[in-house]
Tab-separated table of C-alpha atoms in Angstrom:
chain	number	residue	atom	x	y	z
A	1	MET	CA	-19.383	18.939	-7.233
A	2	ALA	CA	-21.164	16.283	-9.300
A	3	ASP	CA	-24.207	16.151	-6.983
A	4	GLU	CA	-23.990	19.503	-5.231
A	5	THR	CA	-27.792	19.991	-5.520
A	6	ARG	CA	-28.513	16.824	-3.571
A	7	THR	CA	-29.332	17.171	0.094
A	8	PHE	CA	-27.615	15.362	2.946
A	9	THR	CA	-30.736	13.237	3.417
A	10	GLU	CA	-30.641	12.192	-0.235
A	11	HIS	CA	-27.020	11.086	0.151
A	12	LEU	CA	-28.001	9.062	3.212
A	13	ASP	CA	-30.854	7.477	1.272
A	14	GLU	CA	-28.436	6.522	-1.498
A	15	LEU	CA	-26.003	5.053	1.045
A	16	ARG	CA	-28.802	3.036	2.641
A	17	SER	CA	-29.941	1.780	-0.762
A	18	ARG	CA	-26.448	0.634	-1.710
A	19	LEU	CA	-25.930	-1.006	1.692
A	20	ILE	CA	-29.232	-2.894	1.401
A	21	LYS	CA	-28.352	-4.140	-2.090
A	22	SER	CA	-24.920	-5.260	-0.871
A	23	VAL	CA	-26.314	-7.048	2.200
A	24	ILE	CA	-28.953	-8.852	0.124
A	25	LEU	CA	-26.340	-10.135	-2.318
A	26	VAL	CA	-24.022	-11.213	0.528
A	27	ILE	CA	-26.899	-13.202	2.068
A	28	ILE	CA	-27.715	-14.823	-1.284
A	29	MET	CA	-24.078	-15.749	-1.860
A	30	ALA	CA	-23.852	-17.030	1.732
A	31	GLY	CA	-26.733	-19.381	0.944
A	32	VAL	CA	-24.770	-20.706	-2.025
A	33	VAL	CA	-21.589	-21.158	0.030
A	34	TYR	CA	-23.482	-22.962	2.807
A	35	ASN	CA	-24.082	-25.872	0.447
A	36	PHE	CA	-20.311	-26.358	0.079
A	37	ILE	CA	-19.286	-26.161	3.745
A	38	LYS	CA	-18.092	-29.789	3.802
A	39	VAL	CA	-15.782	-29.061	0.873
A	40	ILE	CA	-14.479	-25.771	2.298
A	41	MET	CA	-13.917	-26.852	5.913
A	42	PRO	CA	-10.946	-29.245	5.372
A	43	SER	CA	-8.999	-26.507	3.600
A	44	LEU	CA	-9.722	-23.969	6.338
A	45	ILE	CA	-8.634	-26.181	9.233
A	46	LYS	CA	-5.521	-27.524	7.503
A	47	PRO	CA	-3.108	-25.314	9.550
A	48	VAL	CA	-4.398	-26.803	12.840
A	49	GLY	CA	-5.404	-30.280	11.739
A	50	LYS	CA	-8.344	-30.759	14.071
A	51	LEU	CA	-10.838	-28.583	15.908
A	52	VAL	CA	-13.471	-29.098	18.576
A	53	PHE	CA	-16.805	-27.520	19.441
A	54	ILE	CA	-17.663	-26.945	23.068
A	55	ALA	CA	-21.349	-26.024	22.801
A	56	PRO	CA	-24.217	-27.891	21.096
A	57	GLN	CA	-24.921	-25.018	18.693
A	58	GLU	CA	-21.310	-24.065	17.987
A	59	ALA	CA	-20.796	-26.245	14.910
A	60	PHE	CA	-23.952	-24.874	13.283
A	61	ILE	CA	-23.038	-21.262	14.110
A	62	THR	CA	-19.581	-21.880	12.662
A	63	ASN	CA	-21.119	-23.117	9.413
A	64	VAL	CA	-23.138	-19.900	9.271
A	65	LYS	CA	-19.969	-17.859	9.860
A	66	ILE	CA	-18.160	-19.641	7.037
A	67	ALA	CA	-21.141	-19.077	4.757
A	68	LEU	CA	-21.216	-15.366	5.602
A	69	PHE	CA	-17.459	-14.920	5.096
A	70	GLY	CA	-17.708	-16.809	1.816
A	71	GLY	CA	-20.762	-14.821	0.780
A	72	LEU	CA	-18.944	-11.574	1.451
A	73	PHE	CA	-16.007	-12.790	-0.607
A	74	LEU	CA	-18.179	-13.786	-3.575
A	75	ALA	CA	-20.156	-10.544	-3.349
A	76	SER	CA	-17.059	-8.361	-2.890
A	77	PRO	CA	-16.886	-7.193	-6.553
A	78	PHE	CA	-20.451	-5.870	-6.271
A	79	VAL	CA	-19.862	-4.431	-2.770
A	80	LEU	CA	-16.713	-2.617	-3.896
A	81	TYR	CA	-18.567	-1.354	-6.957
A	82	GLN	CA	-21.288	0.086	-4.699
A	83	ILE	CA	-18.647	1.784	-2.545
A	84	TRP	CA	-16.948	3.414	-5.518
A	85	ARG	CA	-20.289	4.432	-7.029
A	86	PHE	CA	-21.217	6.150	-3.775
A	87	ILE	CA	-17.856	7.918	-3.684
A	88	SER	CA	-18.283	9.064	-7.288
A	89	ALA	CA	-21.479	10.910	-6.314
A	90	GLY	CA	-19.343	13.531	-4.609
A	91	LEU	CA	-16.820	13.986	-7.415
A	92	GLU	CA	-16.570	16.404	-10.296
A	93	LYS	CA	-17.682	15.080	-13.681
A	94	ASN	CA	-14.096	14.811	-14.909
A	95	GLU	CA	-13.162	12.860	-11.757
A	96	ILE	CA	-15.896	10.213	-11.979
A	97	LYS	CA	-13.869	8.356	-14.620
A	98	TYR	CA	-11.328	7.478	-11.914
A	99	THR	CA	-13.869	5.225	-10.195
A	100	LEU	CA	-14.132	3.110	-13.366
A	101	ILE	CA	-10.406	2.398	-13.038
A	102	PHE	CA	-10.156	2.056	-9.279
A	103	GLY	CA	-13.171	-0.270	-8.982
A	104	PRO	CA	-11.559	-3.287	-10.726
A	105	LEU	CA	-8.147	-2.467	-9.221
A	106	SER	CA	-9.721	-2.377	-5.778
A	107	PHE	CA	-11.067	-5.901	-6.224
A	108	LEU	CA	-7.680	-7.104	-7.492
A	109	PHE	CA	-5.878	-5.697	-4.446
A	110	PHE	CA	-8.595	-7.169	-2.209
A	111	LEU	CA	-7.926	-10.606	-3.698
A	112	ILE	CA	-4.174	-10.202	-3.259
A	113	GLY	CA	-4.687	-9.197	0.376
A	114	ILE	CA	-6.896	-12.115	1.376
A	115	THR	CA	-4.706	-14.564	-0.556
A	116	PHE	CA	-1.600	-13.289	1.229
A	117	ALA	CA	-3.360	-13.638	4.583
A	118	TYR	CA	-4.747	-17.103	3.882
A	119	LEU	CA	-1.574	-18.623	2.426
A	120	ILE	CA	1.082	-16.907	4.545
A	121	VAL	CA	-0.171	-15.012	7.586
A	122	VAL	CA	-2.685	-17.554	8.927
A	123	PRO	CA	-0.368	-20.622	8.706
A	124	LEU	CA	2.590	-18.762	10.214
A	125	GLY	CA	0.471	-17.151	12.911
A	126	VAL	CA	-1.189	-20.428	13.891
A	127	LYS	CA	2.142	-22.262	13.919
A	128	PHE	CA	3.655	-19.650	16.214
A	129	LEU	CA	0.703	-19.595	18.599
A	130	LEU	CA	0.474	-23.387	18.804
A	131	GLY	CA	4.183	-23.461	19.536
A	132	PHE	CA	3.396	-22.501	23.126
A	133	ALA	CA	1.877	-25.936	23.742
A	134	THR	CA	3.709	-28.122	26.245
A	135	GLU	CA	3.215	-31.538	27.789
A	136	TYR	CA	1.189	-29.755	30.477
A	137	VAL	CA	-0.704	-27.380	28.167
A	138	THR	CA	-2.532	-29.021	25.265
A	139	PRO	CA	-4.186	-26.867	22.581
A	140	MET	CA	-7.864	-27.587	22.128
A	141	ILE	CA	-9.078	-24.972	19.655
A	142	SER	CA	-12.747	-24.129	19.353
A	143	VAL	CA	-13.942	-24.258	15.737
A	144	SER	CA	-15.948	-21.053	16.180
A	145	LYS	CA	-12.978	-19.113	17.562
A	146	TYR	CA	-10.677	-20.407	14.838
A	147	ILE	CA	-13.017	-19.511	11.971
A	148	SER	CA	-13.526	-16.041	13.456
A	149	PHE	CA	-9.742	-15.656	13.676
A	150	VAL	CA	-9.195	-16.721	10.047
A	151	GLY	CA	-12.130	-14.736	8.687
A	152	ALA	CA	-11.303	-11.504	10.498
A	153	LEU	CA	-7.619	-11.723	9.568
A	154	THR	CA	-8.193	-12.403	5.867
A	155	LEU	CA	-10.819	-9.681	5.531
A	156	ALA	CA	-8.570	-7.228	7.366
A	157	PHE	CA	-5.761	-7.908	4.910
A	158	GLY	CA	-8.166	-7.515	2.005
A	159	VAL	CA	-9.032	-4.050	3.298
A	160	ILE	CA	-5.524	-2.860	4.158
A	161	PHE	CA	-4.249	-3.869	0.739
A	162	GLN	CA	-6.358	-0.983	-0.591
A	163	LEU	CA	-3.816	1.466	0.856
A	164	PRO	CA	-1.827	2.068	-2.369
A	165	LEU	CA	-5.055	2.702	-4.268
A	166	VAL	CA	-6.235	5.148	-1.612
A	167	SER	CA	-2.948	7.065	-1.940
A	168	LEU	CA	-3.251	7.034	-5.724
A	169	PHE	CA	-6.886	8.142	-5.649
A	170	LEU	CA	-6.277	10.985	-3.192
A	171	THR	CA	-3.325	12.188	-5.260
A	172	LYS	CA	-5.455	12.170	-8.388
A	173	LEU	CA	-8.020	14.314	-6.597
A	174	GLY	CA	-5.344	16.708	-5.373
A	175	VAL	CA	-5.980	15.891	-1.709
A	176	THR	CA	-2.427	14.715	-1.039
A	177	THR	CA	1.014	14.764	-2.661
A	178	PRO	CA	4.028	12.414	-2.727
A	179	SER	CA	6.068	14.848	-0.636
A	180	PHE	CA	3.336	14.985	2.017
A	181	LEU	CA	3.184	11.186	2.218
A	182	SER	CA	6.985	10.997	2.456
A	183	LYS	CA	7.142	13.621	5.214
A	184	LYS	CA	4.506	11.764	7.223
A	185	ARG	CA	6.311	8.411	6.942
A	186	LYS	CA	7.380	8.359	10.613
A	187	HIS	CA	3.843	9.106	11.746
A	188	ALA	CA	2.552	6.423	9.391
A	189	ILE	CA	4.915	3.810	10.852
A	190	VAL	CA	3.625	4.481	14.373
A	191	LEU	CA	-0.015	4.390	13.254
A	192	ILE	CA	0.574	1.188	11.282
A	193	PHE	CA	1.961	-0.673	14.296
A	194	ILE	CA	-0.891	0.640	16.456
A	195	LEU	CA	-3.412	-0.527	13.849
A	196	ALA	CA	-1.724	-3.921	13.584
A	197	ALA	CA	-1.829	-4.305	17.367
A	198	ILE	CA	-5.562	-3.521	17.392
A	199	ILE	CA	-6.561	-5.795	14.499
A	200	THR	CA	-4.387	-8.841	15.150
A	201	PRO	CA	-4.252	-11.184	18.164
A	202	PRO	CA	-2.058	-9.969	21.047
A	203	ASP	CA	1.230	-11.491	19.901
A	204	ILE	CA	4.211	-9.892	18.223
A	205	VAL	CA	4.435	-12.314	15.291
A	206	THR	CA	0.978	-11.744	13.827
A	207	GLN	CA	1.313	-8.017	14.520
A	208	CYS	CA	4.520	-7.915	12.483
A	209	LEU	CA	2.954	-10.092	9.780
A	210	MET	CA	0.400	-7.328	9.317
A	211	ALA	CA	2.603	-4.296	10.033
A	212	VAL	CA	5.400	-5.198	7.612
A	213	PRO	CA	3.107	-5.581	4.562
A	214	LEU	CA	1.392	-2.335	5.577
A	215	LEU	CA	4.731	-0.529	5.584
A	216	VAL	CA	5.484	-1.949	2.138
A	217	LEU	CA	2.025	-0.929	0.928
A	218	TYR	CA	2.586	2.597	2.245
A	219	GLU	CA	5.790	2.849	0.220
A	220	ILE	CA	3.990	1.471	-2.843
A	221	GLY	CA	1.341	4.120	-2.247
A	222	ILE	CA	4.034	6.815	-2.362
A	223	MET	CA	5.347	5.345	-5.621
A	224	PHE	CA	1.841	5.340	-7.106
A	225	SER	CA	1.369	8.903	-5.916
A	226	LYS	CA	4.553	10.004	-7.680
A	227	MET	CA	3.412	8.341	-10.899
A	228	VAL	CA	0.211	10.391	-11.136
A	229	TYR	CA	1.172	13.607	-9.356
A	230	LYS	CA	1.111	16.706	-11.513
A	231	PRO	CA	2.528	19.846	-9.852
A	232	SER	CA	0.197	22.804	-10.216
């Protein structure tokens, strides 16, 4: 392996170093985003129109949440780079080159994932959930809960959109094959719906809005795997 002489403690030290660097940059970027909260907020609450806060500190805490989510988004290229650099430490020398390709692609798929969530999943999910309002039940959504809902959902989609790249990367390393991924399709479908049920709110619409793209991404992953697979 590329770093076979390094001890487990040294790998942990490297992981800690990369995590610290990533956290520092996220905090710095969050400070930048905090100055633009008033510009960002109207776009975020557009699907619901109006929000309320039910505790004196809630509006301030919500601003901090938005800043942190925004900081993570702005710092994501660097964070993803740190992740791939850490992974490359355990690869052979001829495999390290893959991280130079997958790093930028990872950020691209991350952007596609959060854009899909923000433009499609969040509006549709909110519309469905608010559809349960009646003349006796009036929605009064807390700003903190709503921002947590939007932030968690968009970040989750950014992560799950890495699935095709993971399949491609593992195939390149010889860990998996297209036939293995195809044979495990039924198991993958079950796991995908379980994962969607865990990540999303407890309603069938948002679960399907996550599960269906995941199924498509799994099939794309198989296609990517076939493109790079070289039988031994």
